[in-house]
Short mmCIF file of C-alpha atoms (C1' of nucleotides) in Angstrom, two decimals:
data_model
loop_
_atom_site.label_atom_id
_atom_site.label_comp_id
_atom_site.label_asym_id
_atom_site.label_seq_id
_atom_site.Cartn_x
_atom_site.Cartn_y
_atom_site.Cartn_z
CA MET A 251 0.38 -0.05 -0.07
CA ALA A 252 1.24 3.37 -0.47
CA TYR A 253 0.96 6.42 1.12
CA TRP A 254 0.20 10.04 -0.77
CA LEU A 255 -0.38 13.90 0.81
CA MET A 256 -2.99 16.20 -1.20
CA LYS A 257 -3.15 19.37 -1.24
CA SER A 258 -6.32 22.11 -1.39
CA GLU A 259 -7.50 25.04 -0.43
CA PRO A 260 -9.48 24.74 2.31
CA ASP A 261 -11.59 27.95 1.04
CA VAL A 262 -12.15 26.06 -2.09
CA TYR A 263 -12.50 22.05 -0.46
CA SER A 264 -11.39 21.10 3.38
CA ILE A 265 -11.25 18.39 5.51
CA ASP A 266 -14.72 19.47 6.88
CA ASP A 267 -16.27 19.44 3.59
CA LEU A 268 -15.01 16.05 2.77
CA LYS A 269 -16.38 14.99 6.21
CA LYS A 270 -19.69 15.60 5.31
CA ASP A 271 -19.56 14.62 1.65
CA LYS A 272 -17.95 11.17 2.79
CA ARG A 273 -16.26 10.75 -0.54
CA GLU A 274 -15.76 13.27 -3.24
CA PRO A 275 -14.14 13.25 -6.94
CA TRP A 276 -10.36 14.93 -6.43
CA ASP A 277 -11.29 17.02 -9.47
CA GLY A 278 -9.35 19.86 -11.07
CA ILE A 279 -5.93 18.23 -11.59
CA ARG A 280 -4.51 19.45 -15.17
CA ASN A 281 -0.34 18.90 -14.03
CA TYR A 282 0.60 15.57 -16.32
CA GLN A 283 2.87 14.31 -13.00
CA VAL A 284 -0.17 14.61 -10.87
CA ARG A 285 -2.27 12.82 -13.68
CA ASN A 286 0.67 9.96 -14.18
CA MET A 287 0.49 9.25 -10.94
CA PHE A 288 -3.12 9.17 -10.42
CA ARG A 289 -2.74 6.77 -13.55
CA ASP A 290 0.03 4.62 -13.23
CA GLN A 291 0.20 4.27 -9.04
CA MET A 292 -2.85 4.95 -7.34
CA LYS A 293 -4.28 2.26 -6.04
CA ILE A 294 -7.65 1.48 -4.30
CA GLY A 295 -7.23 1.35 -0.74
CA ASP A 296 -3.97 3.48 -0.64
CA LEU A 297 -3.64 6.05 2.06
CA ALA A 298 -3.58 10.20 2.08
CA PHE A 299 -2.96 13.40 3.91
CA PHE A 300 -5.34 16.17 3.24
CA TYR A 301 -3.48 19.56 3.56
CA HIS A 302 -4.40 22.63 3.36
CA SER A 303 -2.82 24.73 1.29
CA ASN A 304 -2.17 28.78 0.96
CA CYS A 305 -3.86 29.46 3.71
CA LYS A 306 -3.10 30.64 7.57
CA PRO A 307 -1.94 28.09 9.00
CA PRO A 308 -1.17 25.82 6.01
CA ALA A 309 -1.28 22.18 7.45
CA VAL A 310 -1.73 18.64 7.44
CA ALA A 311 -5.75 18.82 8.58
CA GLY A 312 -6.97 14.62 8.59
CA ILE A 313 -6.44 11.55 6.33
CA MET A 314 -8.27 9.92 3.85
CA SER A 315 -8.12 7.00 1.14
CA ILE A 316 -7.84 6.07 -2.28
CA ALA A 317 -11.64 5.07 -3.31
CA SER A 318 -11.50 4.36 -7.42
CA LYS A 319 -9.62 4.05 -10.19
CA ALA A 320 -8.22 7.35 -12.22
CA TYR A 321 -11.21 7.97 -14.54
CA PRO A 322 -12.17 11.02 -16.69
CA ASP A 323 -12.50 14.48 -14.70
CA ALA A 324 -15.74 15.53 -16.03
CA THR A 325 -14.58 19.35 -15.41
CA GLN A 326 -12.51 19.08 -18.55
CA PHE A 327 -15.64 18.85 -20.81
CA ASP A 328 -17.63 21.39 -18.75
CA PRO A 329 -17.41 24.39 -20.50
CA LYS A 330 -18.55 26.66 -17.13
CA SER A 331 -16.05 25.19 -14.77
CA ARG A 332 -13.10 26.67 -14.09
CA TYR A 333 -11.53 23.41 -14.75
CA PHE A 334 -12.60 23.22 -18.37
CA ASP A 335 -9.61 21.83 -21.31
CA GLY A 336 -11.22 22.71 -24.51
CA LYS A 337 -8.23 20.37 -26.03
CA SER A 338 -9.30 17.63 -24.39
CA ASP A 339 -10.56 14.81 -26.68
CA PRO A 340 -13.75 13.07 -25.22
CA GLU A 341 -12.28 9.91 -26.93
CA ASN A 342 -9.23 10.21 -25.11
CA PRO A 343 -9.86 12.02 -22.41
CA ARG A 344 -6.37 14.58 -20.95
CA TRP A 345 -7.12 14.38 -16.95
CA LEU A 346 -8.26 11.86 -14.95
CA LEU A 347 -9.16 12.39 -11.16
CA VAL A 348 -9.54 9.42 -8.46
CA ASP A 349 -12.40 9.41 -5.82
CA VAL A 350 -11.71 9.93 -2.12
CA LYS A 351 -12.82 8.33 0.93
CA TYR A 352 -12.70 10.30 4.54
CA LYS A 353 -11.12 8.63 6.55
CA ARG A 354 -10.62 11.57 10.15
CA LYS A 355 -9.40 14.36 10.92
CA LEU A 356 -6.25 15.09 12.83
CA LYS A 357 -6.52 15.50 16.71
CA ARG A 358 -4.66 18.42 15.85
CA GLU A 359 -3.66 19.92 12.87
CA ILE A 360 0.41 19.63 12.06
CA THR A 361 1.46 22.70 10.23
CA LEU A 362 4.08 23.10 7.46
CA SER A 363 6.03 24.46 10.08
CA GLU A 364 6.24 21.87 12.41
CA LEU A 365 7.65 19.19 9.16
CA LYS A 366 10.01 21.92 8.53
CA GLU A 367 11.42 21.55 11.95
CA HIS A 368 11.53 17.94 12.40
CA LYS A 369 15.27 16.45 11.69
CA LYS A 370 14.15 13.70 9.76
CA LEU A 371 12.24 14.88 7.73
CA GLN A 372 14.33 17.23 5.80
CA ASP A 373 14.17 14.75 3.01
CA PHE A 374 10.53 14.95 2.66
CA ARG A 375 8.92 16.50 -0.43
CA LEU A 376 6.63 18.74 0.67
CA ASN A 377 9.50 20.75 2.69
CA GLN A 378 11.82 21.07 -0.41
CA ARG A 379 11.46 24.38 -1.67
CA GLY A 380 9.76 25.02 -5.18
CA ASN A 381 7.70 22.14 -4.98
CA ARG A 382 4.34 23.18 -6.70
CA LEU A 383 2.47 19.62 -6.84
CA SER A 384 -0.25 19.41 -5.57
CA VAL A 385 -0.33 15.92 -5.09
CA ILE A 386 3.32 14.43 -3.07
CA PRO A 387 4.03 10.64 -2.57
CA VAL A 388 4.89 9.83 1.28
CA THR A 389 6.73 6.73 2.23
CA LYS A 390 5.53 5.03 5.23
CA LYS A 391 8.24 6.33 7.35
CA GLU A 392 7.69 9.77 6.35
CA TRP A 393 3.70 9.02 6.99
CA ASN A 394 4.48 7.05 9.95
CA LEU A 395 7.20 9.91 11.66
CA ILE A 396 3.99 12.58 10.51
CA LEU A 397 1.26 10.64 12.84
CA ASN A 398 3.40 10.46 15.53
CA LEU A 399 3.56 14.63 16.00
CA GLU A 400 -0.36 14.16 16.23
"C1'" DG B 97 0.83 41.63 -2.44
"C1'" DC B 98 5.53 39.80 -3.31
"C1'" DC B 99 8.24 36.94 -5.51
"C1'" DA B 100 10.46 32.03 -6.23
"C1'" DA B 101 10.19 27.81 -8.61
"C1'" DC B 102 8.26 25.80 -12.58
"C1'" DG B 103 5.80 24.20 -16.35
"C1'" DT B 104 3.49 25.66 -20.61
"C1'" DT B 105 2.94 28.22 -24.62
"C1'" DG B 106 4.03 29.07 -29.33
"C1'" DG B 107 7.46 31.32 -32.55
"C1'" DC B 108 11.91 30.62 -35.04
"C1'" DG C 152 14.89 21.25 -30.54
"C1'" DC C 153 15.74 26.46 -28.34
"C1'" DC C 154 14.00 29.74 -25.18
"C1'" DA C 155 11.49 33.64 -23.80
"C1'" DA C 156 7.28 34.70 -22.15
"C1'" DC C 157 3.90 34.00 -19.23
"C1'" DG C 158 0.79 32.01 -16.57
"C1'" DT C 159 0.09 29.35 -12.06
"C1'" DT C 160 1.64 27.66 -7.26
"C1'" DG C 161 1.73 28.44 -2.59
"C1'" DG C 162 5.11 30.03 1.10
"C1'" DC C 163 6.00 34.49 3.33
#
DNA sequence: GCCAACGTTGGC
DNA sequence: GCCAACGTTGGC
């Protein structure tokens, strides 16, 4: 089983929204590296941190599981959506997504600055500068270290 | 609001 | 295929 961290801006979609919805398509990904991770690496049952980005403070807020295989993101064909992509061919959709399922909120949020301070997380992808991927792989070791901060 | 990092686009 | 211009992400 693999572990992930997935970013979302809480103003747009937060862990509390997912708690309410229980299960939701993780739509709007328009980055090929992330699409390929969805397609090639994510498996049903994988676990992912729900990370609140672009907010104060940025932090890991909860845990969810991957609930589907990758399938086409419907928003790419919806002209009203901000994620619309007119160049995507319905016969061969460019953008994929996975469904995620709410598991739980962390007992407390673990902030980015805490993660940065952690000696054993210096190599963690989220802590490296210029990291702009909205979905990043997490090793089992990193996963456990982060959960231990809870 | 600023800006560093980095992906994408398009002219050549 | 190169690379300048531009757009986006996201911490600060």
